[in-house]
Structures are given as structure tokens and as C-alpha cells.
């Protein structure tokens, strides 16, 4: 599904990713942990096509395509979804309108018929139920005045509606209370399927109690420094990242 | 080079002793003529013309292409459509009993509003010198709100049309008046006089093609307990120059305006709102949203004056601007001139590009960059929609 090969990339003027390689197969869940500033968000942003992140060398193959040559909107329509570490507020743009526009733009790209508002409403109602989302939030402008946790849940809700093939969750668990954490985990588990993959960036192994990862990676200084299974997350939580350098 | 004032004088000579016009009007025009002789041609040294190419006023519009197609003079949702052209006002359909129309020739001298134009407003003074069409429209009803649309529809696209509209809104009347440009090179002076308890929604829809020009001076004079909502759409054109002046002449009235200014190519748009709080307990709320593209320029400003003793005044000025290209320019700086202590005022202005993080967020959900920009611009404009 995704093959990242020896990627070097800058965030702004700064070299951040320094030889990152990672392969994700369909249906797999990969957790990425690592110290602050190690480049985790930069990696997620690179995959989604954030203009501040500029690849220098290496390659990213996604479902047989050269991912880095696609526009951000094309990547989304091809099934890449990034849940932002800091979701953006969009004043004046209603959540429902935004989501329907996004979904129909993706459908159009894929040559599918647009969803009319009745169909869309029905689908969204079901997702609201599935994801235990507060429906009044959907009538408001995107993320405006949402609490930190509400913003994160809105990211997961968007993921639920857009049904991506590769979802990257950048610290979606940070700042969530325990109930919200379960809802987010449920959202992910609900979508898990043999043809869908997840990259979950997190600082806490507790999320991994709810979403069982196939692999846990440590990203340090711009590359994958260690790969293991869930027990690696426990080790990191107990010992921190210091021992990695030894 | 022969200057603008000179052009106006020459043009006026032919019509100043027009025997069809009443003598009081000829007198007003002669006074304007004398005043103009004392003034200088408009130039960039004027505050109001600082950020526009005033020389365009005297340029030929021979590049005029077809009139913009999107405009249509249908009555739409309105109760009455009035067309103004070379032959004056024409009501389309039956004239309702709540409205009277008098042309310049028919109206009484005391219904003409003298406005003190000066060097800054010299282009509006030319309107008094050269006025040919317009008159007095009186609206009086205690029924439902009524909606009137006034359309400028002059056959000659090249010659300046000097239009003076007086609108008398009777006490307690609720009226919505839309002024719309269809064709013609217009220099308009609009005077809205609102009696106690009147409610006015006024819309100015000026959408021009690349060569067209429109100059307007708009004055709102309020008695007490008046409510004015003024919604402006100014889009395109070689030159648009709009000056709104609000005079609170009694207590407890409200003025709320929204302006959407959009320029492309090398359009010049000026949109100035001056609110004069002469009395206590009045509120003004001015919002501008301007978007400039290509090499165009927009100058938009709001200025509020609060007289000595005009306590309990409330003022809001909110001017936001977006530049869509490196060559576009916008100037905007809200101003307050306050001579009393008891005033609540909030003002702010920003100029910037579209927010990159929002743009990327929209794209990351599958919306392409053009549509993402459109969505952002639309939501930005919506903030200035006051009706
Ligand atoms: N647009 C930018 N311009 C310059 N530097 C940037 C930019 N974006 C990120 N950086 C820098 O790149 C480095 C890596 O940032 P990144 O956000 O990828 O870290 P992270 O691993 O996600 O950290 P955290 O755990 O705190 O979220 C940081 O030093 C950050 O300051
Ligand atoms: Mg991060």
C-alpha cells in the first residue's frame, strides 16, 4: 500500500526527515512514537502534501503511484487522510457543507456520481451514531469554538465519512478524556478492514490498548530508529527515549 | 492639458440656461459653477482620490465591450421596478399608492437637498453643476415592508450621466431600496432622508465590466429611531468611487453597513464610509470585506466622528482585506474622531493573503486548490453580508 524509501525532507528551511523508510501493507496498523521535534508530524504532512514540507530525495509509492507527484486534493481522493495534530478553524464554513463538498470532490475525481443532500444526510446520521459524535457540532463552522477534544473527534468523524484507504492520525489521542479516547479508538476500529491501513502517531501506549498495532516504530532524528511490536511502546513509556542512543 | 474642471465648465455652458429646468435649479447649478472656479482639479493629493487613478474620469471608454451579461433588470422579488435613463424615471407596471415620483423639473425647490461639497468632493460637486436626471422619490406606507429596485439603464455608454436622487422615507415606513447598475457611465448623488421610526434597507449593486465607471456620493440623514442597513456590492470596473456619509441628526438611530469590494485586472475601487454622530444614543456598525486580484487597487475606509456631547455613542468598524496577487494593492485604515468621553468604540483592520493553513486543510480533504480558494473567499465575503 505504502512504500517510503529513504526519504529526506525539509520543513521550511530545516532538514527534518533524514533517510526515513517505512513499508505499510493493506490492513496493517503502524504506530509511530518518538521524541518531540523528531519529525513525526513532518512525516504525516509530507504524505498529505503540506506545501511547507519539501522532499529532497527518496521516494514514496502509494498504491502503485508516485505519491509525492500528486496534488494534496488528489492524494485525498486517492484515499490518503491526515487527522491533523492541530485541526484548523475555518470561520464561515459550515461543517456539513464542508464535508459534503469534500466527499463529492473526491467522488468526482474517482468518476463516481455526487451524493445528493438527502443521501448525504442519511449517511452522516449513521456515522454520527456509530462514532457517538455530537450532531450540533456539525451545524457550526468547521472547528470554530470547538474544544481541543471536540476538534480531535471531528477529525475522526471526517475520517469516518470520507472512508480513506490510508489514514494518518497525528496525536489524535492527545488531550482527550478517557471516554473520548475510547470513541476515537472505536472510530478507528470501526473502519479497520483488510484493505485499509493506519499510521498512528502517538506519545502514549494507552491508545494502543484500544487500537492494536501490528508494528510500533520509534522515529528519532528524522528516521526510524527502532521497530518492534506493542511491547516496544511499553518499554518506551517506562524508560523514555534516552536508551535509544546508547 | 485641459483639466477636468474645465471640461465640466464647457459642458455646463451648453445647458446652464436650459429653459426646461426651473430657475431655482439653474441657480443651484450656477452656484456650483462659481464654487468650482475656486477649486483645483481632483488629483492624488486628495485624501479621497489618493489610491485611484483619477485621470480615468476623463478618458474615453472606447474599449467598452458588451455590457456585462450577468446583469438583468428584472423585478425579481421586488414590489416595484423603476428604470432611470435618458428620459427620466419610468415605473415598470403600475405605480403603487405608497410611492410618488417627481422628476427634477417637477420637484419643489425645498425638496432639493443642498450638500456642501468641497475640494475633497469636487467630483461630486460636478454632479450639481451638470445634473440632468433624477428627482424625488417619496415612500410612505404603514403596511408591510416594500421593496423597490432602481436600475440605471442609460443607452449611451460613453457620456457621463449626472444623476441626483432624493429619497424621502416617511415616518414609520419600512422600505428596501436596491440601486443597481445596468448600463451607463454614472455620477450619482443619492440623498436618503429618513423620518422618525423609518426603516431602510438600502442595497447598492454595482457590477461593472473592465471599462465601465461609476461615481457615487450617498448621504443618509436620520431623524430619531431610524434604522438603516446599507449593503454594498462593488465588483470590477475601470473606476468605482463610492462615498457614504451618515448624519445622525437626532437620537437613538442605528446605521449598519456591509461592503463587499472585489477588484481584478487594473480596476480601481474606492469605498469610504463617514459616520457623523452629532447626537447621543446612536449606533454605527461598518464592516468591509475587500478582495483585490491582479494589478487592481482598492481603497476602503471607515471614519466616525463623534461630536461634543454625543454621549452613549456606539461604534464598530471592522475592515478586512485579502490580496490575491503580489501586484494587487489595498489601503484601509479605520479612523475615529471623538470629542466626548462616553463612547464605546471597537475598530480593526487587517490586510493579508488567504490563510495557507486553512487552504491546505481544505485541500487535504479532497477539495482542489481553486475550489478551496473560492470557499474561503465566499466565507470571507459572507462576513460583510448585513442583509
Ligand atoms: N514550517 C516549518 N518551518 C520550520 N521548521 C519547522 C516547520 N515545521 C516544523 N518545523 C520544525 O521541524 C521539527 C520537527 O517538527 P515536527 O512537528 O515534525 O515534530 P514532531 O515529531 O511532530 O513533534 P511533536 O511530538 O512535538 O508533535 C521541529 O523542530 C519543528 O520546529
Ligand atoms: Mg507533531
XYZ file of C-alpha atoms and ligand atoms in Angstrom:
665
model
C 0.000 0.000 0.000
C 2.685 2.481 1.069
C 6.412 2.252 0.495
C 8.516 5.096 1.813
C 12.088 4.687 0.681
C 14.989 6.634 2.157
C 13.179 9.974 2.209
C 14.947 13.216 3.072
C 12.727 16.271 3.504
C 12.781 19.814 4.813
C 10.189 21.551 6.918
C 10.548 25.177 5.957
C 14.323 25.671 5.747
C 15.178 22.910 8.160
C 16.273 19.357 7.304
C 13.904 17.161 9.288
C 13.480 13.785 7.641
C 16.835 12.145 7.131
C 16.557 8.812 5.402
C 13.150 7.620 6.533
C 11.966 4.255 5.226
C 8.704 2.519 6.056
C 6.508 -0.066 4.379
C 2.826 -0.399 5.210
C 0.788 -3.277 3.841
C -3.001 -3.279 3.376
C -4.859 -3.808 6.637
C -1.891 -3.016 8.873
C -1.762 -0.600 11.761
C 1.596 1.079 12.383
C 2.197 3.173 15.466
C 4.893 5.842 15.340
C 6.299 7.181 18.585
C 9.261 9.428 19.186
C 10.548 12.488 20.983
C 9.146 15.983 20.406
C 10.540 17.560 17.300
C 11.801 14.277 15.824
C 9.785 14.758 12.637
C 6.594 12.729 13.204
C 4.223 15.489 12.097
C 6.578 16.413 9.299
C 6.267 12.845 8.036
C 2.450 12.956 8.195
C 2.437 16.353 6.479
C 4.772 15.071 3.782
C 2.345 12.249 2.980
C -0.624 14.631 2.855
C 1.220 17.181 0.705
C 1.642 20.151 3.026
C 3.453 22.831 1.000
C 5.890 23.694 3.834
C 7.364 20.215 3.662
C 9.596 19.754 0.650
C 11.042 16.365 -0.223
C 14.753 16.429 -1.136
C 15.354 12.830 -2.131
C 13.944 9.346 -1.795
C 10.531 8.149 -2.941
C 7.040 7.435 -1.699
C 4.975 4.869 -3.545
C 1.301 4.654 -2.662
C -0.935 2.052 -4.315
C 1.455 1.913 -7.248
C 1.529 5.697 -7.693
C 4.261 8.241 -7.037
C 2.524 9.946 -4.103
C 4.785 12.982 -3.977
C 3.870 13.980 -7.537
C 0.159 14.285 -6.681
C -1.609 17.451 -5.536
C -2.931 17.361 -1.953
C -6.541 17.089 -3.161
C -5.600 14.226 -5.486
C -3.944 12.366 -2.649
C -7.110 12.729 -0.603
C -9.228 11.429 -3.467
C -6.806 8.501 -3.832
C -7.583 7.658 -0.211
C -4.953 9.403 1.909
C -6.329 11.087 5.022
C -4.429 13.051 7.652
C -6.035 13.750 11.016
C -4.200 16.939 11.964
C -2.305 17.338 15.213
C -3.720 20.880 15.255
C -7.024 20.902 13.346
C -7.655 24.207 11.616
C -10.610 26.513 12.273
C -12.486 27.650 9.165
C -14.744 30.560 10.066
C -17.873 30.880 7.965
C -17.735 27.381 6.503
C -20.339 25.039 7.888
C -19.128 21.545 8.796
C -21.805 19.693 6.836
C -21.294 21.813 3.746
C -17.533 21.318 4.022
C -17.802 17.555 4.352
C -20.271 17.137 1.510
C -18.136 19.339 -0.743
C -15.072 17.284 0.166
C -16.807 13.956 -0.320
C -18.288 14.956 -3.669
C -14.985 16.408 -4.865
C -13.370 13.035 -4.086
C -16.191 11.132 -5.758
C -15.908 13.310 -8.842
C -12.163 12.640 -9.034
C -12.874 8.914 -8.874
C -15.567 9.193 -11.545
C -18.412 8.479 -9.136
C -21.812 10.207 -9.000
C -22.138 13.009 -6.443
C -24.172 12.290 -3.324
C -27.326 14.381 -3.078
C -28.076 16.098 0.185
C -30.687 13.535 1.263
C -28.300 10.603 0.729
C -25.533 12.516 2.407
C -27.679 13.346 5.406
C -28.700 9.728 5.835
C -25.101 8.567 5.658
C -23.913 11.231 8.081
C -26.657 10.418 10.576
C -25.484 6.828 10.664
C -21.857 7.936 11.173
C -22.905 10.247 13.978
C -24.463 7.264 15.678
C -21.522 4.964 15.001
C -18.985 7.477 16.260
C -21.016 8.919 19.101
C -20.475 12.400 17.715
C -22.430 15.422 18.924
C -24.568 16.414 15.969
C -24.892 20.071 16.925
C -21.189 20.487 16.163
C -21.924 19.699 12.556
C -24.143 22.728 12.182
C -21.337 25.027 13.250
C -18.407 26.382 11.241
C -15.561 23.872 10.957
C -13.762 23.623 14.310
C -14.622 27.209 15.287
C -15.081 27.396 19.032
C -14.610 23.633 19.395
C -12.753 22.422 22.451
C -9.444 20.635 21.894
C -11.096 17.247 22.302
C -14.014 18.189 20.045
C -11.612 19.149 17.294
C -9.893 15.764 17.527
C -13.210 13.962 17.449
C -14.222 15.995 14.434
C -11.101 14.741 12.645
C -12.127 11.165 13.351
C -15.655 11.933 12.220
C -14.342 13.324 8.934
C -12.277 10.179 8.533
C -15.429 8.116 9.103
C -17.317 9.994 6.407
C -14.520 10.069 3.847
C -13.528 6.406 4.389
C -9.871 6.708 3.389
C -7.612 3.788 2.484
C -4.608 5.138 4.351
C -5.340 7.176 7.450
C -2.605 9.011 9.320
C -3.620 10.085 12.814
C -1.269 12.681 14.245
C -1.634 12.656 18.030
C -5.372 12.336 17.741
C -5.352 10.917 21.284
C -3.606 13.898 22.847
C -5.845 15.985 25.073
C -8.708 13.507 25.048
C -10.511 12.362 28.164
C -10.826 8.619 28.625
C -14.326 8.385 27.125
C -13.328 10.432 24.090
C -10.256 8.236 23.699
C -12.499 5.166 23.503
C -14.721 6.874 20.957
C -11.736 7.743 18.802
C -10.423 4.181 19.098
C -13.879 2.845 18.234
C -13.900 5.109 15.192
C -10.637 3.625 14.006
C -11.595 0.047 14.828
C -14.898 0.528 13.035
C -13.014 1.391 9.858
C -10.390 -1.316 10.160
C -10.548 -3.679 7.250
C -8.164 -5.844 5.223
C -7.748 -3.129 2.594
C -7.369 -0.146 4.908
C -4.204 0.869 6.731
C -3.418 3.232 9.573
C -0.380 5.160 10.697
C -0.948 6.274 14.259
C 1.369 8.901 15.686
C 1.160 8.957 19.454
C 3.098 9.633 22.635
C 1.075 7.239 24.777
C 0.825 3.497 24.731
C -2.667 3.662 26.277
C -4.216 4.347 22.856
C -2.591 1.135 21.724
C -4.612 -0.716 24.374
C -7.638 0.107 22.268
C -6.138 0.037 18.799
C -3.891 -2.972 18.498
C -0.928 -2.083 16.294
C 0.898 -4.567 14.110
C 4.128 -2.601 14.483
C 5.480 0.093 16.738
C 8.233 2.330 15.338
C 10.389 4.893 17.020
C 11.104 7.928 14.885
C 14.184 9.745 16.132
C 16.214 12.400 14.357
C 14.294 12.058 11.130
C 14.392 8.322 10.633
C 13.019 5.081 12.009
C 15.424 4.220 14.814
C 13.713 1.071 16.069
C 10.803 -1.157 15.142
C 9.043 -3.639 17.354
C 5.652 -4.852 18.452
C 3.361 -3.436 21.100
C 5.825 -4.245 23.870
C 8.145 -1.583 22.484
C 5.528 1.024 23.389
C 5.592 -0.211 26.991
C 9.361 -0.096 27.118
C 9.354 3.471 25.807
C 6.758 4.530 28.302
C 8.827 3.145 31.162
C 12.277 4.168 30.035
C 11.805 7.196 27.768
C 13.853 7.661 24.601
C 17.286 8.125 26.188
C 18.312 4.468 25.906
C 17.873 4.542 22.137
C 21.102 6.492 21.779
C 23.174 4.038 23.700
C -3.698 69.673 -20.803
C -7.222 70.876 -20.234
C -8.308 69.811 -16.791
C -11.450 68.116 -15.567
C -12.973 71.264 -14.100
C -12.522 72.968 -17.417
C -14.258 70.093 -19.178
C -17.159 70.309 -16.766
C -17.468 74.066 -17.260
C -17.503 73.759 -21.018
C -20.072 71.046 -20.877
C -22.237 73.061 -18.490
C -22.304 76.120 -20.692
C -24.483 74.387 -23.203
C -27.124 73.527 -20.619
C -26.966 76.161 -17.889
C -29.702 78.284 -19.383
C -31.829 75.253 -20.224
C -35.276 76.804 -20.126
C -36.843 73.458 -19.290
C -35.209 73.464 -15.869
C -36.824 75.565 -13.118
C -34.992 78.740 -12.199
C -34.178 77.524 -8.649
C -32.277 74.608 -10.157
C -30.430 76.843 -12.574
C -29.437 78.953 -9.612
C -28.078 75.928 -7.723
C -26.077 74.979 -10.756
C -24.680 78.477 -11.158
C -23.608 78.475 -7.525
C -21.792 75.204 -8.139
C -20.158 76.747 -11.166
C -18.821 79.651 -9.112
C -17.599 77.272 -6.444
C -15.819 75.074 -8.952
C -13.955 78.073 -10.327
C -12.262 78.378 -6.945
C -11.200 74.726 -6.777
C -8.435 72.602 -8.212
C -8.785 69.570 -10.402
C -9.039 66.326 -8.453
C -5.704 64.585 -8.034
C -3.917 62.071 -5.850
C -3.215 64.754 -3.293
C -6.851 64.456 -2.200
C -7.496 62.017 0.628
C -10.443 60.529 -1.243
C -8.590 60.059 -4.530
C -5.260 59.031 -3.145
C -5.370 55.425 -4.235
C -7.197 55.690 -7.546
C -6.245 56.908 -10.972
C -8.432 59.999 -11.188
C -7.347 60.692 -14.771
C -9.576 57.806 -15.820
C -12.572 60.083 -15.256
C -11.751 61.965 -18.440
C -10.643 59.005 -20.529
C -12.716 57.736 -23.373
C -14.236 54.342 -22.739
C -13.808 53.236 -26.345
C -12.674 49.882 -25.094
C -16.213 49.282 -23.885
C -17.150 45.770 -24.786
C -20.583 44.286 -24.445
C -22.337 45.165 -21.200
C -21.813 42.563 -18.508
C -24.213 39.741 -19.211
C -24.960 38.654 -15.689
C -26.988 41.795 -15.035
C -30.683 41.732 -15.640
C -33.246 44.417 -14.951
C -35.986 42.063 -13.905
C -38.033 42.995 -10.914
C -37.231 39.705 -9.157
C -38.621 39.658 -5.641
C -39.355 43.367 -5.704
C -42.685 45.169 -5.497
C -41.668 47.862 -7.956
C -39.027 48.284 -10.643
C -38.030 51.828 -11.575
C -35.753 52.369 -14.540
C -33.730 55.548 -14.804
C -32.402 56.518 -18.226
C -32.084 59.481 -20.601
C -35.816 60.094 -20.392
C -36.001 60.036 -16.586
C -37.709 57.652 -14.172
C -40.050 55.014 -15.556
C -42.080 52.711 -13.335
C -42.444 49.288 -14.857
C -46.009 48.224 -14.234
C -48.488 50.064 -12.098
C -47.251 52.718 -9.719
C -48.354 51.812 -6.193
C -50.209 54.292 -3.998
C -47.423 54.289 -1.382
C -44.980 55.906 -3.760
C -44.730 59.227 -5.553
C -42.134 60.184 -8.113
C -41.253 63.671 -9.226
C -38.611 64.483 -11.786
C -36.049 67.240 -11.249
C -38.330 69.609 -13.140
C -41.392 68.669 -11.153
C -39.918 68.612 -7.671
C -40.183 71.602 -5.335
C -37.117 73.700 -4.568
C -37.358 72.922 -0.846
C -37.132 69.189 -1.549
C -33.698 69.632 -3.072
C -31.015 68.925 -0.500
C -28.040 71.245 -0.597
C -24.837 69.395 0.159
C -21.638 71.180 0.990
C -19.122 69.762 -1.407
C -15.548 70.945 -1.217
C -12.145 70.285 -2.700
C -12.191 66.652 -1.488
C -15.588 66.065 -3.037
C -15.024 68.156 -6.133
C -16.114 65.279 -8.390
C -19.467 65.230 -6.588
C -19.751 68.988 -6.938
C -19.629 68.441 -10.691
C -22.842 66.498 -10.192
C -24.605 69.639 -9.003
C -23.251 71.636 -11.908
C -24.234 69.113 -14.535
C -27.254 67.344 -13.088
C -29.636 66.155 -15.806
C -31.759 63.414 -14.340
C -33.256 62.148 -11.131
C -35.654 63.885 -8.797
C -37.602 62.950 -5.726
C -38.958 59.560 -4.752
C -41.223 59.547 -1.707
C -42.194 56.349 0.051
C -44.934 56.347 2.633
C -46.616 53.264 3.969
C -47.505 51.733 7.301
C -48.077 48.334 5.713
C -45.619 45.507 5.103
C -42.083 46.383 4.119
C -41.970 47.313 0.435
C -39.112 46.569 -1.959
C -38.123 48.910 -4.768
C -35.425 48.360 -7.319
C -33.940 51.355 -9.131
C -31.949 50.435 -12.208
C -29.562 52.747 -14.060
C -30.071 51.930 -17.702
C -28.648 54.637 -19.946
C -28.258 53.948 -23.655
C -25.061 55.924 -24.079
C -22.193 54.014 -22.504
C -19.650 56.785 -23.015
C -21.062 60.120 -21.826
C -21.182 60.812 -18.098
C -24.709 60.818 -16.690
C -25.198 63.153 -13.742
C -27.968 61.781 -11.572
C -29.458 63.215 -8.386
C -31.857 61.006 -6.426
C -33.674 62.239 -3.355
C -35.461 59.577 -1.368
C -37.880 60.745 1.285
C -38.841 57.917 3.600
C -41.866 58.825 5.681
C -42.128 58.169 9.419
C -42.664 54.518 10.303
C -42.187 53.343 6.725
C -40.267 50.128 6.127
C -38.644 50.036 2.733
C -35.942 48.107 0.903
C -34.366 50.016 -1.965
C -31.930 48.333 -4.314
C -29.891 50.517 -6.641
C -28.429 48.589 -9.489
C -26.198 49.459 -12.389
C -27.157 48.111 -15.788
C -25.531 50.440 -18.307
C -24.189 53.956 -18.382
C -21.289 55.955 -17.016
C -22.804 57.314 -13.854
C -22.015 60.118 -11.466
C -24.787 59.857 -8.869
C -25.648 61.740 -5.726
C -28.184 59.958 -3.535
C -29.816 61.571 -0.566
C -31.832 59.417 1.799
C -33.925 61.394 4.273
C -35.458 59.252 6.953
C -38.259 60.477 9.169
C -38.751 59.206 12.725
C -39.133 55.465 13.038
C -38.350 54.750 9.373
C -36.531 51.538 8.495
C -34.438 51.404 5.357
C -32.562 48.544 3.785
C -30.531 50.016 1.002
C -28.547 47.918 -1.417
C -26.035 49.230 -3.891
C -25.198 46.629 -6.545
C -22.518 47.936 -8.843
C -21.023 45.250 -11.000
C -19.051 46.685 -13.893
C -17.167 45.360 -16.891
C -13.493 46.270 -17.267
C -14.135 49.627 -18.933
C -17.139 50.921 -17.015
C -17.089 53.652 -14.362
C -19.361 54.670 -11.538
C -19.043 57.509 -9.038
C -21.491 57.881 -6.185
C -21.996 60.074 -3.177
C -24.599 58.753 -0.757
C -25.928 60.648 2.170
C -28.209 59.339 4.891
C -29.901 61.874 7.155
C -31.750 60.405 10.097
C -34.447 61.648 12.433
C -34.840 59.686 15.669
C -35.388 55.937 15.986
C -34.353 55.267 12.436
C -32.808 52.019 11.310
C -30.595 51.913 8.232
C -28.986 48.808 6.787
C -26.736 49.576 3.853
C -25.408 46.641 1.810
C -22.890 47.345 -0.926
C -21.581 45.075 -3.655
C -18.873 46.760 -5.708
C -17.367 44.468 -8.287
C -14.973 45.272 -11.120
C -14.873 48.322 -13.379
C -12.153 50.672 -14.563
C -13.154 53.026 -11.751
C -15.627 52.808 -8.884
C -15.727 55.561 -6.336
C -18.307 55.437 -3.559
C -18.580 57.798 -0.664
C -21.183 57.180 2.033
C -21.969 59.846 4.583
C -24.271 59.219 7.508
C -25.603 62.102 9.585
C -27.268 61.197 12.832
C -29.369 64.330 13.205
C -31.326 63.106 16.229
C -31.066 60.410 18.913
C -31.483 56.636 19.020
C -30.885 55.576 15.466
C -28.804 52.763 14.030
C -26.707 52.500 10.928
C -25.262 49.171 9.892
C -23.378 48.708 6.669
C -21.574 45.939 4.856
C -19.409 46.388 1.800
C -18.012 43.710 -0.443
C -15.422 45.149 -2.804
C -13.872 42.872 -5.413
C -11.361 44.069 -7.966
C -9.496 42.392 -10.839
C -7.262 43.387 -13.766
C -6.414 47.018 -13.124
C -9.714 48.051 -11.503
C -9.658 50.927 -9.032
C -12.302 50.789 -6.327
C -12.762 53.345 -3.571
C -15.316 52.835 -0.823
C -15.435 55.320 2.025
C -17.935 55.470 4.876
C -18.112 58.549 7.110
C -20.481 58.417 10.035
C -21.214 61.627 11.907
C -22.568 61.109 15.391
C -23.940 64.587 16.028
C -26.324 63.383 18.754
C -26.480 60.964 21.676
C -27.525 57.318 21.708
C -26.741 56.427 18.125
C -25.018 53.274 16.903
C -22.964 52.679 13.791
C -21.508 49.394 12.658
C -19.410 49.304 9.498
C -17.984 46.100 8.012
C -15.897 45.940 4.860
C -14.560 42.852 3.145
C -12.352 43.595 0.157
C -10.534 41.286 -2.202
C -8.051 42.504 -4.791
C -6.567 40.423 -7.591
C -4.138 41.007 -10.476
C -2.910 44.658 -10.591
C -6.053 46.154 -9.112
C -6.340 48.579 -6.210
C -8.896 49.058 -3.501
C -9.100 51.911 -1.054
C -11.681 51.356 1.632
C -12.083 53.248 4.814
C -14.447 53.985 7.638
C -14.358 57.134 9.653
C -16.561 58.001 12.601
C -16.903 61.453 14.050
C -18.458 61.942 17.477
C -19.464 65.477 18.379
C -19.128 67.101 21.778
C -21.985 65.844 23.958
C -22.890 62.910 21.701
C -22.643 60.535 24.647
C -23.616 56.846 24.672
C -22.417 56.523 21.121
C -21.527 53.025 19.946
C -19.177 52.498 17.039
C -17.861 49.402 15.350
C -15.534 49.393 12.377
C -14.308 46.097 11.003
C -12.289 46.227 7.801
C -10.652 43.082 6.462
C -8.808 42.742 3.207
C -7.369 39.946 1.121
C -4.732 40.320 -1.552
C -4.823 37.545 -4.139
C -1.749 38.579 -6.082
C 1.566 40.263 -5.341
C 0.731 43.219 -7.601
C -2.659 43.995 -6.072
C -2.874 46.790 -3.507
C -5.311 47.587 -0.742
C -5.356 50.574 1.583
C -7.562 50.625 4.606
C -7.351 52.351 7.946
C -10.370 52.894 10.175
C -10.463 56.271 11.890
C -12.172 57.709 14.936
C -12.507 61.352 15.770
C -14.125 61.592 19.168
C -14.938 64.697 21.183
C -16.755 63.127 24.084
C -15.933 60.547 26.758
C -18.959 58.302 26.817
C -18.254 56.287 23.690
C -17.911 52.577 23.121
C -15.792 52.023 20.050
C -14.169 48.962 18.524
C -12.201 49.068 15.348
C -9.785 46.932 13.449
C -8.388 46.326 10.027
C -6.245 43.605 8.520
C -4.642 43.062 5.145
C -3.220 39.713 4.147
C -3.221 36.768 1.827
C -5.510 33.763 2.173
C -4.524 31.713 5.210
C -2.266 28.888 3.968
C -3.107 26.520 6.786
C -6.825 26.763 6.031
C -6.153 26.393 2.326
C -4.176 23.212 2.932
C -6.745 21.820 5.339
C -9.469 22.122 2.678
C -7.241 20.562 0.039
C -6.250 17.724 2.337
C -9.912 16.705 2.379
C -10.047 16.423 -1.405
C -11.144 19.900 -2.475
C -8.875 21.217 -5.224
C -6.962 24.431 -4.745
C -9.225 26.651 -6.875
C -12.390 25.489 -5.165
C -10.697 25.761 -1.774
C -9.831 29.383 -2.527
C -13.393 30.049 -3.687
C -14.804 28.573 -0.493
C -12.511 30.731 1.610
C -13.332 33.893 -0.332
C -17.045 33.178 -0.140
C -16.938 32.742 3.604
C -14.855 35.899 3.904
C -17.403 37.885 1.912
C -20.264 36.471 3.918
C -18.942 38.269 6.989
C -19.978 41.555 5.368
C -23.475 40.443 4.406
C -25.769 42.578 6.518
C -28.969 41.646 4.750
N 7.134 25.084 8.690
C 8.226 24.858 9.421
N 9.298 25.662 9.308
C 10.419 25.455 10.031
N 10.570 24.456 10.899
C 9.549 23.615 11.067
C 8.328 23.755 10.341
N 7.505 22.765 10.697
C 8.171 22.060 11.627
N 9.403 22.537 11.848
C 10.414 22.020 12.773
O 10.654 20.691 12.412
C 10.953 19.921 13.567
C 10.088 18.684 13.574
O 8.763 19.057 13.804
P 7.569 18.016 13.860
O 6.336 18.819 14.026
O 7.644 17.124 12.698
O 7.910 17.218 15.200
P 7.065 16.098 15.935
O 7.884 14.899 15.954
O 5.720 16.002 15.351
O 6.972 16.723 17.401
P 5.782 16.689 18.484
O 5.905 15.391 19.191
O 6.106 17.819 19.382
O 4.494 16.863 17.760
C 10.731 20.827 14.754
O 11.995 21.274 15.206
C 9.937 21.971 14.195
O 10.208 23.172 14.875
Mg 3.831 16.524 15.920
